[in-house]
Coordinates of C-alpha atoms and ligand atoms in Angstrom, one line a residue:
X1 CA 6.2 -3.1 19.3
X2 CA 4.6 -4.1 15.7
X3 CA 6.6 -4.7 13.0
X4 CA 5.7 -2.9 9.7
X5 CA 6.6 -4.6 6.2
X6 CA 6.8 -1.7 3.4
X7 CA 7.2 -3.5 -0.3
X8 CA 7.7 -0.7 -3.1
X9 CA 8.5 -1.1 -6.8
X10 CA 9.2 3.0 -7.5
X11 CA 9.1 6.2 -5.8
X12 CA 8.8 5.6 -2.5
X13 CA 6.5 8.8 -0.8
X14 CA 4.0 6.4 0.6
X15 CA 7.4 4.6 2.4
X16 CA 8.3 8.0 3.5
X17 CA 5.0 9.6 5.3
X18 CA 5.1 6.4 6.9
X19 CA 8.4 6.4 7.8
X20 CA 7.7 10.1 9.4
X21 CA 4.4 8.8 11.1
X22 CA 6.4 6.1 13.0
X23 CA 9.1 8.0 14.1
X24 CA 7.1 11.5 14.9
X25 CA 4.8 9.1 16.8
X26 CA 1.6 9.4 14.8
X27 CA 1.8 5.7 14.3
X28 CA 2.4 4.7 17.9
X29 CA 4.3 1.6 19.2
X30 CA 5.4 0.6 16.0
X31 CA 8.5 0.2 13.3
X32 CA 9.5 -0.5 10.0
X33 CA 11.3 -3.7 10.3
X34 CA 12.1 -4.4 6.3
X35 CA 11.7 -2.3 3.6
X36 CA 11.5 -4.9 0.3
X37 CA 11.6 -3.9 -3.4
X38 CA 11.2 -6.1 -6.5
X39 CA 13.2 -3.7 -8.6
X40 CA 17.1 -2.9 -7.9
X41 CA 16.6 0.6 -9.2
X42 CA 13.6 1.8 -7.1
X43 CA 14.2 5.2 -5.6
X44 CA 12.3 4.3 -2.7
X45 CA 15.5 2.5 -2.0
X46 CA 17.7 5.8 -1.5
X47 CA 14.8 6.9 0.3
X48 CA 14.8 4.4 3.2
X49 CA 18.7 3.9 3.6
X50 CA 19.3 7.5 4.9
X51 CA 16.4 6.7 7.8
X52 CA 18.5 3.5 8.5
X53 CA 16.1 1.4 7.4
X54 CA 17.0 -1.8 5.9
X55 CA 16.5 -1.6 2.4
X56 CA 16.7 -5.5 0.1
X57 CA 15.7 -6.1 -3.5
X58 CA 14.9 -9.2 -4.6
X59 CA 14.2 -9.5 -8.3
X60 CA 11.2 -10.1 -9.7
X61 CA 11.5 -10.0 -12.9
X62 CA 11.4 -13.7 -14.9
X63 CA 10.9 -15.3 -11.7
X64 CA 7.3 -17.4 -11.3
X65 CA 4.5 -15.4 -8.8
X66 CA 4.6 -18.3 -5.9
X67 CA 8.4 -19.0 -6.4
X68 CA 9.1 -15.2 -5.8
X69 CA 6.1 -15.2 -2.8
X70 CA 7.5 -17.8 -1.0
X71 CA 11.1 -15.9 -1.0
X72 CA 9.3 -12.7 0.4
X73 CA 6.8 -14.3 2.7
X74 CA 10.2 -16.3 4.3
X75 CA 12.1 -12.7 4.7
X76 CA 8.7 -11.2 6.4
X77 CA 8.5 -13.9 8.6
X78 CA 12.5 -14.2 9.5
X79 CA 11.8 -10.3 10.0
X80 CA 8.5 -11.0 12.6
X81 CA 6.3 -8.8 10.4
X82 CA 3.0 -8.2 11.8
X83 CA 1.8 -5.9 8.6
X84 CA 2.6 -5.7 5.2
X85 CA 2.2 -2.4 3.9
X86 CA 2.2 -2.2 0.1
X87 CA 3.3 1.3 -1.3
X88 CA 3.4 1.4 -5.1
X89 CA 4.3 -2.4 -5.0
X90 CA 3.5 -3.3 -8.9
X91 CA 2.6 -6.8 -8.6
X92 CA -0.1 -8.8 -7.9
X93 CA 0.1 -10.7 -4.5
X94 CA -0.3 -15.1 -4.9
X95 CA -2.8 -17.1 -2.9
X96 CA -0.2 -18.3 -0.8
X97 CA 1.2 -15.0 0.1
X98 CA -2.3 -13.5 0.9
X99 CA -2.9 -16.8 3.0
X100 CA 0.2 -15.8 5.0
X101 CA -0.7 -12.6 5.5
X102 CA -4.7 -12.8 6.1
X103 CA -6.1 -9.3 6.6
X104 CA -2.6 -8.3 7.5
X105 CA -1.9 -6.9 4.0
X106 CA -3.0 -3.1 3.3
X107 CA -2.6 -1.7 -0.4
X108 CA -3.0 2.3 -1.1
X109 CA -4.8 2.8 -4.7
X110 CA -5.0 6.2 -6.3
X111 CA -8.9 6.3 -6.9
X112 CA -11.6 5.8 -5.3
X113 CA -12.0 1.8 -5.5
X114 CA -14.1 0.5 -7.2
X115 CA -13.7 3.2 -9.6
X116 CA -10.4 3.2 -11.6
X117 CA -8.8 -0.1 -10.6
X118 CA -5.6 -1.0 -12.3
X119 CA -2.6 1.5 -13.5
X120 CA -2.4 4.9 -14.3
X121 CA -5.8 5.8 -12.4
X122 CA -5.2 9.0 -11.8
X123 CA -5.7 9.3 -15.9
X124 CA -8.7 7.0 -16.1
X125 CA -10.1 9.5 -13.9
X126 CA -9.5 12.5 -15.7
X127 CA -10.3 10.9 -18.7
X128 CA -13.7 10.2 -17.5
X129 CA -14.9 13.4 -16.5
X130 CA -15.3 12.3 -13.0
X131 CA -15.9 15.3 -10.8
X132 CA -14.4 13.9 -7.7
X133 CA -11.8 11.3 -7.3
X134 CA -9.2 10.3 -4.5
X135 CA -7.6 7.2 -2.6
X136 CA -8.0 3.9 -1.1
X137 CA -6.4 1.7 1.5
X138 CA -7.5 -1.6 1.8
X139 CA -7.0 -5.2 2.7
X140 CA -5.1 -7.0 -0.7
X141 CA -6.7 -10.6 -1.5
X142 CA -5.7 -12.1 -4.6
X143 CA -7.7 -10.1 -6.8
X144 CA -5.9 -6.9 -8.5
X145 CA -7.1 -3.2 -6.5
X146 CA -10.3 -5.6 -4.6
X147 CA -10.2 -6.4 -1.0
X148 CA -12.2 -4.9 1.7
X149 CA -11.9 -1.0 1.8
X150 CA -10.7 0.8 4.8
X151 CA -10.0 4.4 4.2
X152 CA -10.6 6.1 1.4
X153 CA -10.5 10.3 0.6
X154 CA -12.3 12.7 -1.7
X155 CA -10.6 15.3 -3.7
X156 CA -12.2 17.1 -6.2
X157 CA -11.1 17.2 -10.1
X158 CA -11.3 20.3 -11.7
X159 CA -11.5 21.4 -15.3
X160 CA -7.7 22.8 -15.6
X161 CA -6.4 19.1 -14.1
X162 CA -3.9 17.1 -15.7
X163 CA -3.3 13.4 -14.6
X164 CA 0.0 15.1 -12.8
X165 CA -2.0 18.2 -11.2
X166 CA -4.7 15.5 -10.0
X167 CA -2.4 13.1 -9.2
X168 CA -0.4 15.8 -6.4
X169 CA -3.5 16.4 -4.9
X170 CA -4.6 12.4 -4.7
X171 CA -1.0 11.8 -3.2
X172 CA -1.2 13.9 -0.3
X173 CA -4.4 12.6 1.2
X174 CA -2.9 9.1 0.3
X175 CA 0.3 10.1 3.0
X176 CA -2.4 10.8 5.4
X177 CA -5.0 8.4 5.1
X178 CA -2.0 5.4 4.5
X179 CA -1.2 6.5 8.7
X180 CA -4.7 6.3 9.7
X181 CA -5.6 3.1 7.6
X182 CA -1.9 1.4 9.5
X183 CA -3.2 3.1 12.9
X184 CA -6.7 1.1 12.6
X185 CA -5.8 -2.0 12.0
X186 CA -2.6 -2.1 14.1
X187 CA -5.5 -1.3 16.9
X188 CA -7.2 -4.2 16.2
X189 CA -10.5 -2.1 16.5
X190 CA -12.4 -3.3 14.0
X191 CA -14.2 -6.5 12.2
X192 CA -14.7 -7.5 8.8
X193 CA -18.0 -7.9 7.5
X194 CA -18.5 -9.6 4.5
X195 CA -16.7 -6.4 2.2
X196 CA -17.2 -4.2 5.1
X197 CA -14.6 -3.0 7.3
X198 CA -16.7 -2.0 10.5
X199 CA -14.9 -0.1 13.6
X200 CA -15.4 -1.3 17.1
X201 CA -13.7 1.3 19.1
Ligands
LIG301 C1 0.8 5.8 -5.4 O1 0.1 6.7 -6.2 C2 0.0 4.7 -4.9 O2 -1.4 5.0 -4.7 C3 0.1 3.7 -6.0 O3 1.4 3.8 -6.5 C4 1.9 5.1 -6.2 C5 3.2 4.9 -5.3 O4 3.8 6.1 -5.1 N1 -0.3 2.4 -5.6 P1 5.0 6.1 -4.1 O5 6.1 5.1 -4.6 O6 4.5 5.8 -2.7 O7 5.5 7.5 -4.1

């Protein structure tokens, strides 16, 4: 059985598809062990609680990067977490935490990476003019949005979008592709190339 780390900061929908792909069995042999947020009023929170997930915050705010790595990386690793799935987690990971956690550390971005790194991409997107936009899932170094890619989706952006129109269409290929992105590397069938994620089976 793998153990699954989900860190959040907000919302919490990523935490919940993959919350429904583990128990309807998409994401096989597998469970959420710790769900961790850096903010006490995250509604991701309410959202794992009813599943019976355990649910902890543990500020963030005022506290150094490593100081506050080295709490979280000691809770993963009390919990046996063999991936650490960041959904809407708004902070940038520390060498030491990536080093922890090498290639074990997946990251969903709203946009199809490289484009539109950073916050609010769904908006950089539509204020670009881009015709077609989507999501990422990749492996999180310690560079913001830049590890190798894994999974990504296309949507198209059309002329009536607003950020929030694009931005429902972005997030339900992000719920999907988030479980298929887990379900590879969990397999183990795959190598990393240089920036490329290559599958072996
Ligand atoms: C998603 O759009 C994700 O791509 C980005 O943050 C948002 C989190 O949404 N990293 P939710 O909290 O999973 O609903």
């Amino acid at each position: 059985m793998k153990r699954i780390a989900v860190l959040l900061s907000g919302r919490g929908s990523n935490l919940e598809a993959i919350a429904e792909s583990v128990q309807s069995g998409r994401i096989p042999d597998a469970e959420i062990a710790i769900v961790v947020s850096n903010r006490e009023n995250a509604p991701g929170l309410e959202k794992a609680r009813p599943r019976g997930l355990e649910a902890v915050v543990i500020p963030s705010k005022g506290r150094q990067r490593e100081e506050y790595d080295r709490e979280v990386v000691a809770l993963l690793e009390a919990k046996k977490v063999d991936l650490v799935c960041l959904a809407g987690f708004m902070r940038l990971l520390s060498p030491y935490f990536v080093e922890r956690f090498r290639n074990r550390i997946l990251n969903i971005h709203p946009a199809l990476l490289p484009a539109f790194a950073g916050l609010e991409a769904q908006r950089q997107a539509v204020e670009w003019g881009v015709k077609y936009s989507g999501c990422t899932v990749h492996f999180v170094d310690e560079n913001l949005d830049a590890g190798p890619i894994i999974v990504q989706a296309v949507v198209p952006v059309h002329d009536d979008d607003t950020e929030e129109t694009l931005a429902a269409r972005i997030l339900r290929e992000e719920h999907r592709i988030y479980t298929e992105a887990i379900n590879l590397v969990l397999s183990g069938k795959f190598r990393i190339e240089g920036r490329r994620v290559i599958r072996t089976g």
